[in-house]
mmCIF file of C-alpha atoms and ligand atoms in Angstrom:
data_model
loop_
_atom_site.group_PDB
_atom_site.id
_atom_site.type_symbol
_atom_site.label_atom_id
_atom_site.label_comp_id
_atom_site.label_asym_id
_atom_site.label_seq_id
_atom_site.Cartn_x
_atom_site.Cartn_y
_atom_site.Cartn_z
ATOM 1 C CA UNK A 1 -91.547 -12.566 -50.804
ATOM 2 C CA UNK A 2 -94.927 -12.148 -49.110
ATOM 3 C CA UNK A 3 -95.729 -10.561 -45.764
ATOM 4 C CA UNK A 4 -99.186 -10.942 -44.266
ATOM 5 C CA UNK A 5 -100.491 -8.420 -41.766
ATOM 6 C CA UNK A 6 -102.283 -5.096 -41.328
ATOM 7 C CA UNK A 7 -100.070 -2.010 -41.241
ATOM 8 C CA UNK A 8 -101.025 -0.886 -37.730
ATOM 9 C CA UNK A 9 -99.912 -4.025 -35.880
ATOM 10 C CA UNK A 10 -96.748 -3.520 -33.832
ATOM 11 C CA UNK A 11 -95.479 -6.986 -34.724
ATOM 12 C CA UNK A 12 -96.107 -6.434 -38.435
ATOM 13 C CA UNK A 13 -94.335 -3.072 -38.228
ATOM 14 C CA UNK A 14 -91.155 -4.811 -37.047
ATOM 15 C CA UNK A 15 -91.009 -6.953 -40.167
ATOM 16 C CA UNK A 16 -91.944 -4.196 -42.623
ATOM 17 C CA UNK A 17 -89.437 -1.798 -41.089
ATOM 18 C CA UNK A 18 -86.708 -4.457 -41.283
ATOM 19 C CA UNK A 19 -87.588 -5.359 -44.879
ATOM 20 C CA UNK A 20 -87.577 -1.683 -45.896
ATOM 21 C CA UNK A 21 -84.221 -1.047 -44.196
ATOM 22 C CA UNK A 22 -82.900 -3.784 -46.483
ATOM 23 C CA UNK A 23 -84.787 -2.409 -49.525
ATOM 24 C CA UNK A 24 -86.406 -5.805 -50.099
ATOM 25 C CA UNK A 25 -89.110 -6.399 -52.636
ATOM 26 C CA UNK A 26 -92.254 -7.972 -51.177
ATOM 27 C CA UNK A 27 -95.975 -8.169 -51.498
ATOM 28 C CA UNK A 28 -97.942 -7.251 -48.362
ATOM 29 C CA UNK A 29 -101.358 -8.757 -47.782
ATOM 30 C CA UNK A 30 -103.862 -7.146 -45.404
ATOM 31 C CA UNK A 31 -105.141 -9.628 -42.808
ATOM 32 C CA UNK A 32 -105.990 -9.324 -39.126
ATOM 33 C CA UNK A 33 -108.027 -6.759 -37.235
ATOM 34 C CA UNK A 34 -110.741 -5.198 -39.387
ATOM 35 C CA UNK A 35 -109.524 -7.197 -42.406
ATOM 36 C CA UNK A 36 -110.153 -10.578 -40.741
ATOM 37 C CA UNK A 37 -108.948 -13.663 -42.586
ATOM 38 C CA UNK A 38 -107.009 -15.195 -39.718
ATOM 39 C CA UNK A 39 -109.366 -18.142 -39.351
ATOM 40 C CA UNK A 40 -109.387 -18.975 -43.050
ATOM 41 C CA UNK A 41 -108.072 -22.440 -43.752
ATOM 42 C CA UNK A 42 -105.464 -21.125 -46.211
ATOM 43 C CA UNK A 43 -104.097 -18.673 -43.652
ATOM 44 C CA UNK A 44 -104.101 -21.241 -40.835
ATOM 45 C CA UNK A 45 -102.077 -23.532 -43.092
ATOM 46 C CA UNK A 46 -99.405 -20.817 -43.124
ATOM 47 C CA UNK A 47 -99.711 -19.769 -39.484
ATOM 48 C CA UNK A 48 -101.629 -22.253 -37.329
ATOM 49 C CA UNK A 49 -101.678 -19.667 -34.509
ATOM 50 C CA UNK A 50 -104.024 -17.483 -36.531
ATOM 51 C CA UNK A 51 -101.938 -14.390 -35.797
ATOM 52 C CA UNK A 52 -100.042 -11.791 -37.799
ATOM 53 C CA UNK A 53 -97.429 -11.324 -39.140
ATOM 54 C CA UNK A 54 -96.565 -14.224 -41.386
ATOM 55 C CA UNK A 55 -93.755 -14.280 -43.942
ATOM 56 C CA UNK A 56 -93.067 -16.427 -46.969
ATOM 57 C CA UNK A 57 -89.741 -16.330 -48.756
ATOM 58 C CA UNK A 58 -89.390 -19.097 -51.327
ATOM 59 C CA UNK A 59 -90.067 -22.371 -49.541
ATOM 60 C CA UNK A 60 -89.754 -20.833 -46.109
ATOM 61 C CA UNK A 61 -92.918 -19.931 -44.209
ATOM 62 C CA UNK A 62 -92.347 -18.216 -40.872
ATOM 63 C CA UNK A 63 -94.429 -16.974 -37.988
ATOM 64 C CA UNK A 64 -93.144 -15.033 -34.943
ATOM 65 C CA UNK A 65 -92.109 -11.488 -35.789
ATOM 66 C CA UNK A 66 -88.706 -11.620 -34.063
ATOM 67 C CA UNK A 67 -87.823 -14.782 -35.998
ATOM 68 C CA UNK A 68 -88.694 -12.920 -39.205
ATOM 69 C CA UNK A 69 -86.528 -9.932 -38.267
ATOM 70 C CA UNK A 70 -83.643 -12.301 -37.487
ATOM 71 C CA UNK A 71 -84.138 -14.230 -40.699
ATOM 72 C CA UNK A 72 -84.343 -11.181 -42.970
ATOM 73 C CA UNK A 73 -81.378 -9.563 -41.225
ATOM 74 C CA UNK A 74 -79.234 -12.704 -41.481
ATOM 75 C CA UNK A 75 -80.210 -13.559 -45.035
ATOM 76 C CA UNK A 76 -80.163 -10.092 -46.580
ATOM 77 C CA UNK A 77 -78.402 -7.846 -44.084
ATOM 78 C CA UNK A 78 -75.274 -9.511 -42.721
ATOM 79 C CA UNK A 79 -72.853 -6.793 -41.700
ATOM 80 C CA UNK A 80 -75.695 -4.277 -41.637
ATOM 81 C CA UNK A 81 -78.558 -5.485 -39.467
ATOM 82 C CA UNK A 82 -77.007 -8.826 -38.493
ATOM 83 C CA UNK A 83 -73.573 -9.222 -36.934
ATOM 84 C CA UNK A 84 -71.588 -12.317 -37.906
ATOM 85 C CA UNK A 85 -69.818 -12.219 -34.545
ATOM 86 C CA UNK A 86 -71.820 -14.347 -32.072
ATOM 87 C CA UNK A 87 -71.068 -12.093 -29.107
ATOM 88 C CA UNK A 88 -72.165 -8.913 -30.894
ATOM 89 C CA UNK A 89 -75.200 -10.714 -32.241
ATOM 90 C CA UNK A 90 -76.123 -11.958 -28.772
ATOM 91 C CA UNK A 91 -76.377 -8.355 -27.603
ATOM 92 C CA UNK A 92 -78.934 -7.609 -30.321
ATOM 93 C CA UNK A 93 -80.743 -10.889 -29.587
ATOM 94 C CA UNK A 94 -80.918 -10.016 -25.908
ATOM 95 C CA UNK A 95 -82.800 -6.771 -26.584
ATOM 96 C CA UNK A 96 -85.165 -8.458 -29.007
ATOM 97 C CA UNK A 97 -86.072 -11.139 -26.465
ATOM 98 C CA UNK A 98 -86.259 -8.570 -23.677
ATOM 99 C CA UNK A 99 -88.683 -6.421 -25.638
ATOM 100 C CA UNK A 100 -90.981 -9.386 -26.178
ATOM 101 C CA UNK A 101 -90.788 -11.008 -22.761
ATOM 102 C CA UNK A 102 -90.426 -7.999 -20.441
ATOM 103 C CA UNK A 103 -92.002 -5.091 -22.278
ATOM 104 C CA UNK A 104 -94.871 -6.551 -24.266
ATOM 105 C CA UNK A 105 -97.050 -7.705 -21.304
ATOM 106 C CA UNK A 106 -97.212 -4.258 -19.626
ATOM 107 C CA UNK A 107 -97.310 -2.570 -23.051
ATOM 108 C CA UNK A 108 -100.428 -4.517 -24.013
ATOM 109 C CA UNK A 109 -102.140 -3.740 -20.689
ATOM 110 C CA UNK A 110 -101.389 -0.047 -21.186
ATOM 111 C CA UNK A 111 -101.871 0.271 -24.971
ATOM 112 C CA UNK A 112 -105.094 -1.721 -25.343
ATOM 113 C CA UNK A 113 -106.783 0.343 -22.647
ATOM 114 C CA UNK A 114 -105.297 3.675 -23.675
ATOM 115 C CA UNK A 115 -105.751 3.397 -27.442
ATOM 116 C CA UNK A 116 -108.123 0.638 -28.397
ATOM 117 C CA UNK A 117 -110.821 1.195 -25.752
ATOM 118 C CA UNK A 118 -113.131 4.155 -25.324
ATOM 119 C CA UNK A 119 -112.689 5.851 -21.916
ATOM 120 C CA UNK A 120 -115.829 4.311 -20.325
ATOM 121 C CA UNK A 121 -114.657 0.807 -21.262
ATOM 122 C CA UNK A 122 -111.114 1.224 -19.981
ATOM 123 C CA UNK A 123 -109.657 -0.714 -17.088
ATOM 124 C CA UNK A 124 -107.934 2.330 -15.602
ATOM 125 C CA UNK A 125 -106.106 0.340 -12.951
ATOM 126 C CA UNK A 126 -104.600 -2.105 -15.475
ATOM 127 C CA UNK A 127 -103.732 0.808 -17.775
ATOM 128 C CA UNK A 128 -101.910 2.718 -15.042
ATOM 129 C CA UNK A 129 -100.151 -0.389 -13.724
ATOM 130 C CA UNK A 130 -99.035 -1.156 -17.295
ATOM 131 C CA UNK A 131 -97.706 2.382 -17.754
ATOM 132 C CA UNK A 132 -95.732 2.240 -14.507
ATOM 133 C CA UNK A 133 -94.260 -1.195 -15.225
ATOM 134 C CA UNK A 134 -93.363 -0.036 -18.709
ATOM 135 C CA UNK A 135 -91.623 3.050 -17.326
ATOM 136 C CA UNK A 136 -89.525 0.921 -14.939
ATOM 137 C CA UNK A 137 -88.528 -1.459 -17.731
ATOM 138 C CA UNK A 138 -87.735 1.342 -20.195
ATOM 139 C CA UNK A 139 -85.360 2.826 -17.610
ATOM 140 C CA UNK A 140 -83.148 -0.245 -18.196
ATOM 141 C CA UNK A 141 -82.870 0.629 -21.887
ATOM 142 C CA UNK A 142 -82.264 4.283 -20.980
ATOM 143 C CA UNK A 143 -79.279 3.281 -18.799
ATOM 144 C CA UNK A 144 -77.760 1.226 -21.606
ATOM 145 C CA UNK A 145 -78.296 3.998 -24.141
ATOM 146 C CA UNK A 146 -76.323 6.343 -21.895
ATOM 147 C CA UNK A 147 -73.256 4.274 -22.842
ATOM 148 C CA UNK A 148 -73.912 3.384 -26.490
ATOM 149 C CA UNK A 149 -75.899 4.984 -29.313
ATOM 150 C CA UNK A 150 -77.940 1.903 -30.179
ATOM 151 C CA UNK A 151 -79.215 -1.094 -28.272
ATOM 152 C CA UNK A 152 -77.382 -3.280 -30.794
ATOM 153 C CA UNK A 153 -74.098 -1.472 -30.037
ATOM 154 C CA UNK A 154 -72.260 1.210 -31.995
ATOM 155 C CA UNK A 155 -74.530 0.917 -35.020
ATOM 156 C CA UNK A 156 -78.223 0.500 -35.668
ATOM 157 C CA UNK A 157 -79.044 -3.207 -36.175
ATOM 158 C CA UNK A 158 -81.817 -5.736 -35.643
ATOM 159 C CA UNK A 159 -81.644 -5.414 -31.844
ATOM 160 C CA UNK A 160 -83.152 -1.928 -32.130
ATOM 161 C CA UNK A 161 -86.182 -2.959 -34.146
ATOM 162 C CA UNK A 162 -88.625 -4.474 -31.605
ATOM 163 C CA UNK A 163 -88.186 -1.744 -28.994
ATOM 164 C CA UNK A 164 -88.218 0.910 -31.720
ATOM 165 C CA UNK A 165 -91.725 -0.219 -32.638
ATOM 166 C CA UNK A 166 -92.936 -0.268 -29.044
ATOM 167 C CA UNK A 167 -91.618 3.155 -27.994
ATOM 168 C CA UNK A 168 -93.432 5.032 -30.756
ATOM 169 C CA UNK A 169 -96.767 5.101 -28.909
ATOM 170 C CA UNK A 170 -94.960 5.706 -25.616
ATOM 171 C CA UNK A 171 -93.414 8.911 -26.915
ATOM 172 C CA UNK A 172 -96.229 10.135 -29.113
ATOM 173 C CA UNK A 173 -99.282 9.739 -26.877
ATOM 174 C CA UNK A 174 -100.158 12.356 -24.312
ATOM 175 C CA UNK A 175 -99.171 10.447 -21.154
ATOM 176 C CA UNK A 176 -97.039 10.884 -18.062
ATOM 177 C CA UNK A 177 -93.459 9.868 -18.864
ATOM 178 C CA UNK A 178 -90.559 9.959 -16.431
ATOM 179 C CA UNK A 179 -87.540 11.679 -18.037
ATOM 180 C CA UNK A 180 -85.359 9.247 -19.988
ATOM 181 C CA UNK A 181 -82.987 11.452 -21.982
ATOM 182 C CA UNK A 182 -80.942 8.648 -23.515
ATOM 183 C CA UNK A 183 -83.962 6.688 -24.656
ATOM 184 C CA UNK A 184 -85.398 9.892 -26.084
ATOM 185 C CA UNK A 185 -82.153 10.666 -27.944
ATOM 186 C CA UNK A 186 -82.180 7.138 -29.395
ATOM 187 C CA UNK A 187 -85.807 7.616 -30.450
ATOM 188 C CA UNK A 188 -84.657 10.819 -32.184
ATOM 189 C CA UNK A 189 -81.998 8.811 -34.063
ATOM 190 C CA UNK A 190 -84.602 6.268 -35.168
ATOM 191 C CA UNK A 191 -86.867 9.050 -36.414
ATOM 192 C CA UNK A 192 -84.147 10.079 -38.865
ATOM 193 C CA UNK A 193 -84.505 6.729 -40.650
ATOM 194 C CA UNK A 194 -86.964 6.894 -43.536
ATOM 195 C CA UNK A 195 -87.990 3.227 -43.121
ATOM 196 C CA UNK A 196 -88.863 3.949 -39.480
ATOM 197 C CA UNK A 197 -90.936 6.982 -40.400
ATOM 198 C CA UNK A 198 -92.731 5.121 -43.190
ATOM 199 C CA UNK A 199 -93.497 1.901 -41.356
ATOM 200 C CA UNK A 200 -93.657 2.724 -37.669
ATOM 201 C CA UNK A 201 -94.706 6.365 -37.450
ATOM 202 C CA UNK A 202 -98.198 5.981 -38.791
ATOM 203 C CA UNK A 203 -101.388 7.153 -37.039
ATOM 204 C CA UNK A 204 -101.900 5.270 -33.787
ATOM 205 C CA UNK A 205 -105.194 3.385 -33.950
HETATM 206 N N1 LIG B 301 -95.463 -13.455 -30.753
HETATM 207 C C1 LIG B 301 -96.190 -13.140 -31.971
HETATM 208 C C2 LIG B 301 -97.407 -12.338 -31.590
HETATM 209 C C3 LIG B 301 -98.337 -12.121 -32.777
HETATM 210 C C4 LIG B 301 -99.547 -11.307 -32.384
HETATM 211 O O1 LIG B 301 -99.987 -11.307 -31.217
HETATM 212 N N2 LIG B 301 -100.125 -10.614 -33.365
HETATM 213 C C5 LIG B 301 -101.319 -9.822 -33.159
HETATM 214 C C6 LIG B 301 -101.137 -8.417 -33.775
HETATM 215 S S1 LIG B 301 -99.790 -7.507 -33.102
HETATM 216 C C7 LIG B 301 -102.501 -10.456 -33.851
HETATM 217 O O2 LIG B 301 -102.357 -11.269 -34.748
HETATM 218 N N3 LIG B 301 -103.718 -10.057 -33.446
HETATM 219 C C8 LIG B 301 -104.915 -10.451 -34.112
HETATM 220 C C9 LIG B 301 -105.352 -9.471 -35.162
HETATM 221 O O3 LIG B 301 -104.615 -8.540 -35.511
HETATM 222 O O4 LIG B 301 -106.474 -9.631 -35.664
HETATM 223 C C10 LIG B 301 -95.270 -12.385 -32.943
HETATM 224 O O5 LIG B 301 -94.373 -11.675 -32.460
HETATM 225 O O6 LIG B 301 -95.423 -12.517 -34.167
#
């Protein structure tokens, strides 16, 4: 198995964390960001979007990080990260899609300005609007986590992976955060997982 993507990409982290939860053997190849390579013909043949991550497992080549998390979980983690019951699985799917469609746009507006830009280059208004929108959206997860220990349900599963990657910067950077005790307790549970610490909790750059 091969996984392409630099370690500090949130979308790559999802796949590496998932693969490590399942103790899979894979080769990781640095591309994207300072490593470049995304416009190379060979890479575009694998992922015509020119984005990371990309995964190859036998004859299967996949792009889209959530699809990779679903694939790895279904193929190697049924009963652990992937629930055979369609209703239980739909709950995990819901949070994965929600993280991408609802959280990622404000997250990018906030994160890019807060982390990737030097203060004089920041769009402070977009950064603050992103932070506020993110806080409102995260409150939805906080409410759910008041009733269950994991987004996926009673146990940790694939539905926890995308949001788990996104909340790391939210909790670790010095920013204003409205209190969300249930989300914070869930984040504490994730931090007990060695694969989470190894793959997600790396210096924020
Ligand atoms: N929806 C895609 C988004 C992929 C994406 O936007 N990847 C970013 C990194 S997180 C990327 O390739 N950026 C260019 C780069 O790193 O050079 C997915 O989830 O895989």
